[in-house]
C-alpha atoms as an extended CHARMM CRD file, in Angstrom:
* protein
*
       126  EXT
         1         1  MET       CA            111.1280000000       93.3420000000       71.8440000000  PROA      1               0.0000000000
         2         2  LYS       CA            109.8930000000       90.0620000000       73.2840000000  PROA      2               0.0000000000
         3         3  VAL       CA            112.2600000000       87.7430000000       75.1680000000  PROA      3               0.0000000000
         4         4  LEU       CA            111.4370000000       84.0770000000       75.5970000000  PROA      4               0.0000000000
         5         5  ILE       CA            113.0600000000       81.3910000000       77.7360000000  PROA      5               0.0000000000
         6         6  PRO       CA            112.6960000000       77.6340000000       77.2220000000  PROA      6               0.0000000000
         7         7  LEU       CA            110.0760000000       77.4010000000       79.9980000000  PROA      7               0.0000000000
         8         8  ASP       CA            107.7730000000       79.9260000000       78.3040000000  PROA      8               0.0000000000
         9         9  ARG       CA            104.6170000000       78.4940000000       76.7630000000  PROA      9               0.0000000000
        10        10  ASP       CA            105.3270000000       80.3850000000       73.5080000000  PROA      10              0.0000000000
        11        11  PHE       CA            109.0380000000       79.4670000000       73.3240000000  PROA      11              0.0000000000
        12        12  ASN       CA            109.9740000000       78.9820000000       69.6780000000  PROA      12              0.0000000000
        13        13  TYR       CA            111.8200000000       75.6860000000       70.1850000000  PROA      13              0.0000000000
        14        14  PHE       CA            111.8350000000       74.4050000000       66.5960000000  PROA      14              0.0000000000
        15        15  GLU       CA            112.7400000000       77.7680000000       65.0880000000  PROA      15              0.0000000000
        16        16  SER       CA            115.5610000000       78.2540000000       67.6210000000  PROA      16              0.0000000000
        17        17  LYS       CA            116.8320000000       74.7000000000       67.1600000000  PROA      17              0.0000000000
        18        18  SER       CA            116.8240000000       75.0360000000       63.3880000000  PROA      18              0.0000000000
        19        19  LEU       CA            118.8190000000       78.2760000000       63.5000000000  PROA      19              0.0000000000
        20        20  TYR       CA            121.2340000000       76.8070000000       66.0680000000  PROA      20              0.0000000000
        21        21  THR       CA            121.7930000000       73.7420000000       63.8860000000  PROA      21              0.0000000000
        22        22  LYS       CA            122.3990000000       75.9580000000       60.8540000000  PROA      22              0.0000000000
        23        23  TYR       CA            125.1420000000       77.9530000000       62.6200000000  PROA      23              0.0000000000
        24        24  GLN       CA            126.4320000000       75.3890000000       65.1270000000  PROA      24              0.0000000000
        25        25  LYS       CA            129.7870000000       74.8520000000       63.4010000000  PROA      25              0.0000000000
        26        26  LEU       CA            130.2980000000       78.5740000000       62.8640000000  PROA      26              0.0000000000
        27        27  ILE       CA            129.7640000000       79.4050000000       66.5210000000  PROA      27              0.0000000000
        28        28  GLY       CA            132.0490000000       76.5570000000       67.5440000000  PROA      28              0.0000000000
        29        29  ASP       CA            129.6130000000       74.6450000000       69.7140000000  PROA      29              0.0000000000
        30        30  ILE       CA            129.8310000000       70.8740000000       69.8880000000  PROA      30              0.0000000000
        31        31  GLU       CA            126.8230000000       70.3790000000       72.1750000000  PROA      31              0.0000000000
        32        32  ASP       CA            123.4350000000       69.4650000000       70.8230000000  PROA      32              0.0000000000
        33        33  PHE       CA            120.6490000000       71.9930000000       71.1440000000  PROA      33              0.0000000000
        34        34  ASP       CA            118.8300000000       70.3290000000       74.0350000000  PROA      34              0.0000000000
        35        35  LYS       CA            122.0640000000       70.2060000000       76.0510000000  PROA      35              0.0000000000
        36        36  ILE       CA            122.5420000000       73.9580000000       75.4360000000  PROA      36              0.0000000000
        37        37  LEU       CA            118.9830000000       74.6110000000       76.6310000000  PROA      37              0.0000000000
        38        38  SER       CA            119.4470000000       72.5950000000       79.8210000000  PROA      38              0.0000000000
        39        39  SER       CA            122.9360000000       73.8090000000       80.7580000000  PROA      39              0.0000000000
        40        40  THR       CA            122.8050000000       77.5510000000       79.9930000000  PROA      40              0.0000000000
        41        41  LEU       CA            120.6850000000       80.6270000000       80.5680000000  PROA      41              0.0000000000
        42        42  PHE       CA            119.0380000000       80.6560000000       77.1520000000  PROA      42              0.0000000000
        43        43  TYR       CA            117.0530000000       83.5370000000       75.6480000000  PROA      43              0.0000000000
        44        44  SER       CA            115.2360000000       83.8500000000       72.3280000000  PROA      44              0.0000000000
        45        45  PHE       CA            114.4930000000       87.3290000000       70.9650000000  PROA      45              0.0000000000
        46        46  ILE       CA            111.4770000000       88.3100000000       68.8690000000  PROA      46              0.0000000000
        47        47  SER       CA            111.0800000000       91.7680000000       67.3200000000  PROA      47              0.0000000000
        48        48  ASN       CA            108.0600000000       94.0010000000       67.8950000000  PROA      48              0.0000000000
        49        49  GLU       CA            107.0020000000       92.9680000000       64.3840000000  PROA      49              0.0000000000
        50        50  ASN       CA            106.9760000000       89.3220000000       65.5850000000  PROA      50              0.0000000000
        51        51  LYS       CA            110.1280000000       88.4540000000       63.5970000000  PROA      51              0.0000000000
        52        52  PHE       CA            112.5360000000       85.9230000000       65.1190000000  PROA      52              0.0000000000
        53        53  ILE       CA            115.8660000000       87.7060000000       65.5980000000  PROA      53              0.0000000000
        54        54  GLY       CA            118.0120000000       85.0520000000       67.2540000000  PROA      54              0.0000000000
        55        55  CYS       CA            119.2240000000       83.7080000000       70.5770000000  PROA      55              0.0000000000
        56        56  LEU       CA            121.7810000000       84.4400000000       73.2690000000  PROA      56              0.0000000000
        57        57  TYR       CA            122.9040000000       81.9880000000       75.8940000000  PROA      57              0.0000000000
        58        58  PHE       CA            125.0320000000       82.5730000000       78.9640000000  PROA      58              0.0000000000
        59        59  TYR       CA            127.2300000000       80.0390000000       80.7590000000  PROA      59              0.0000000000
        60        60  LYS       CA            130.0210000000       79.9280000000       83.3330000000  PROA      60              0.0000000000
        61        61  ASN       CA            133.5230000000       78.9270000000       82.2870000000  PROA      61              0.0000000000
        62        62  GLY       CA            136.5660000000       79.2650000000       84.5250000000  PROA      62              0.0000000000
        63        63  GLY       CA            134.6610000000       81.4680000000       86.9710000000  PROA      63              0.0000000000
        64        64  ARG       CA            133.6180000000       83.8900000000       84.2160000000  PROA      64              0.0000000000
        65        65  LEU       CA            130.2200000000       84.4770000000       82.6540000000  PROA      65              0.0000000000
        66        66  PHE       CA            130.3770000000       83.9900000000       78.8840000000  PROA      66              0.0000000000
        67        67  VAL       CA            127.8260000000       84.7730000000       76.2050000000  PROA      67              0.0000000000
        68        68  ASN       CA            127.3710000000       83.0420000000       72.8790000000  PROA      68              0.0000000000
        69        69  GLY       CA            124.6730000000       83.4910000000       70.3090000000  PROA      69              0.0000000000
        70        70  PHE       CA            123.3280000000       83.1210000000       66.8270000000  PROA      70              0.0000000000
        71        71  SER       CA            120.8590000000       85.0820000000       64.7510000000  PROA      71              0.0000000000
        72        72  ASN       CA            119.1430000000       85.4100000000       61.4440000000  PROA      72              0.0000000000
        73        73  ARG       CA            120.8180000000       87.4090000000       58.7250000000  PROA      73              0.0000000000
        74        74  ASN       CA            120.3520000000       91.1770000000       58.5000000000  PROA      74              0.0000000000
        75        75  CYS       CA            119.6510000000       91.6140000000       62.2210000000  PROA      75              0.0000000000
        76        76  HSD       CA            122.8460000000       93.4490000000       63.1680000000  PROA      76              0.0000000000
        77        77  LEU       CA            121.1980000000       96.4120000000       64.9070000000  PROA      77              0.0000000000
        78        78  GLN       CA            118.7410000000       94.1390000000       66.7080000000  PROA      78              0.0000000000
        79        79  ASN       CA            121.6490000000       91.9160000000       67.8230000000  PROA      79              0.0000000000
        80        80  ILE       CA            123.3110000000       94.9120000000       69.4410000000  PROA      80              0.0000000000
        81        81  GLU       CA            120.0300000000       95.8050000000       71.1150000000  PROA      81              0.0000000000
        82        82  CYS       CA            119.6650000000       92.2180000000       72.3910000000  PROA      82              0.0000000000
        83        83  LEU       CA            123.1960000000       92.2240000000       73.8130000000  PROA      83              0.0000000000
        84        84  ASN       CA            122.6600000000       95.5780000000       75.4990000000  PROA      84              0.0000000000
        85        85  MET       CA            119.3480000000       94.4330000000       76.9680000000  PROA      85              0.0000000000
        86        86  ALA       CA            120.7090000000       91.1060000000       78.2370000000  PROA      86              0.0000000000
        87        87  GLU       CA            123.8320000000       92.6710000000       79.7310000000  PROA      87              0.0000000000
        88        88  LYS       CA            121.6370000000       94.5360000000       82.2090000000  PROA      88              0.0000000000
        89        89  TRP       CA            120.3240000000       91.2500000000       83.6340000000  PROA      89              0.0000000000
        90        90  PHE       CA            123.6950000000       90.3880000000       85.1900000000  PROA      90              0.0000000000
        91        91  ASP       CA            125.7610000000       92.0670000000       87.8840000000  PROA      91              0.0000000000
        92        92  CYS       CA            129.1570000000       90.8810000000       86.6370000000  PROA      92              0.0000000000
        93        93  ASP       CA            131.4900000000       91.2200000000       83.6740000000  PROA      93              0.0000000000
        94        94  ILE       CA            130.4360000000       89.3050000000       80.5610000000  PROA      94              0.0000000000
        95        95  TRP       CA            132.9660000000       87.5880000000       78.3300000000  PROA      95              0.0000000000
        96        96  ALA       CA            132.7100000000       86.4090000000       74.7270000000  PROA      96              0.0000000000
        97        97  ARG       CA            134.9940000000       84.3880000000       72.4900000000  PROA      97              0.0000000000
        98        98  THR       CA            134.6860000000       84.4910000000       68.7080000000  PROA      98              0.0000000000
        99        99  LYS       CA            136.8100000000       84.3130000000       65.5980000000  PROA      99              0.0000000000
       100       100  HSD       CA            134.1500000000       85.7260000000       63.2670000000  PROA      100             0.0000000000
       101       101  LYS       CA            134.4820000000       89.2740000000       61.9720000000  PROA      101             0.0000000000
       102       102  THR       CA            130.7510000000       90.0510000000       62.0750000000  PROA      102             0.0000000000
       103       103  ALA       CA            130.4470000000       88.8060000000       65.6760000000  PROA      103             0.0000000000
       104       104  LYS       CA            133.4960000000       90.8660000000       66.6950000000  PROA      104             0.0000000000
       105       105  PHE       CA            131.9460000000       93.9430000000       65.1060000000  PROA      105             0.0000000000
       106       106  CYS       CA            128.6490000000       93.3190000000       66.8860000000  PROA      106             0.0000000000
       107       107  LEU       CA            130.3820000000       92.8330000000       70.2440000000  PROA      107             0.0000000000
       108       108  THR       CA            132.4100000000       96.0330000000       69.9430000000  PROA      108             0.0000000000
       109       109  ARG       CA            129.3170000000       98.0000000000       68.8960000000  PROA      109             0.0000000000
       110       110  ALA       CA            127.6060000000       96.6630000000       72.0400000000  PROA      110             0.0000000000
       111       111  GLY       CA            130.4610000000       97.9640000000       74.2200000000  PROA      111             0.0000000000
       112       112  PHE       CA            132.6420000000       94.8740000000       74.5340000000  PROA      112             0.0000000000
       113       113  LYS       CA            136.3970000000       95.5070000000       74.5950000000  PROA      113             0.0000000000
       114       114  LYS       CA            138.9590000000       93.3330000000       72.8580000000  PROA      114             0.0000000000
       115       115  VAL       CA            141.1820000000       91.5190000000       75.3750000000  PROA      115             0.0000000000
       116       116  ASP       CA            142.9200000000       89.1000000000       73.0170000000  PROA      116             0.0000000000
       117       117  THR       CA            142.6310000000       87.9920000000       69.3920000000  PROA      117             0.0000000000
       118       118  GLU       CA            139.3330000000       86.1660000000       69.9580000000  PROA      118             0.0000000000
       119       119  LEU       CA            138.4050000000       87.2630000000       73.5080000000  PROA      119             0.0000000000
       120       120  TYR       CA            136.1450000000       90.1950000000       74.4570000000  PROA      120             0.0000000000
       121       121  VAL       CA            134.7660000000       91.5240000000       77.7340000000  PROA      121             0.0000000000
       122       122  LYS       CA            132.0240000000       93.9000000000       78.7520000000  PROA      122             0.0000000000
       123       123  LYS       CA            132.9260000000       95.2270000000       82.1830000000  PROA      123             0.0000000000
       124       124  LYS       CA            129.9720000000       95.8280000000       84.4600000000  PROA      124             0.0000000000
       125       125  GLY       CA            129.2790000000       99.5300000000       84.6750000000  PROA      125             0.0000000000
       126       126  GLU       CA            131.1180000000      100.5130000000       81.4980000000  PROA      126             0.0000000000
């Protein structure tokens, strides 16, 4: 799997922006795409077959590291792989907030534990 950041020469800006715009309301983000790029740790994931999977972005909120993301349809297993890969880049717990059933399923399959109705955490080392 290939991981790209916004500073990479090959970063798929337009493809990422288009997918973000498509799912922006569903993921509950009010920021525009360029603001997300400049204020988060943003990663785009490309499969070994050169297929755009989706993006994860990490940000601090209330002293906690949160993750949010969006992806193309039918990439559930790759999404889990992306979450598991990205989780290793940080030495702290990672939090996620979602109200969507498919996102909740993906988070739990990636080892996140339900803390509240819409809040999940992946404890470092678990």
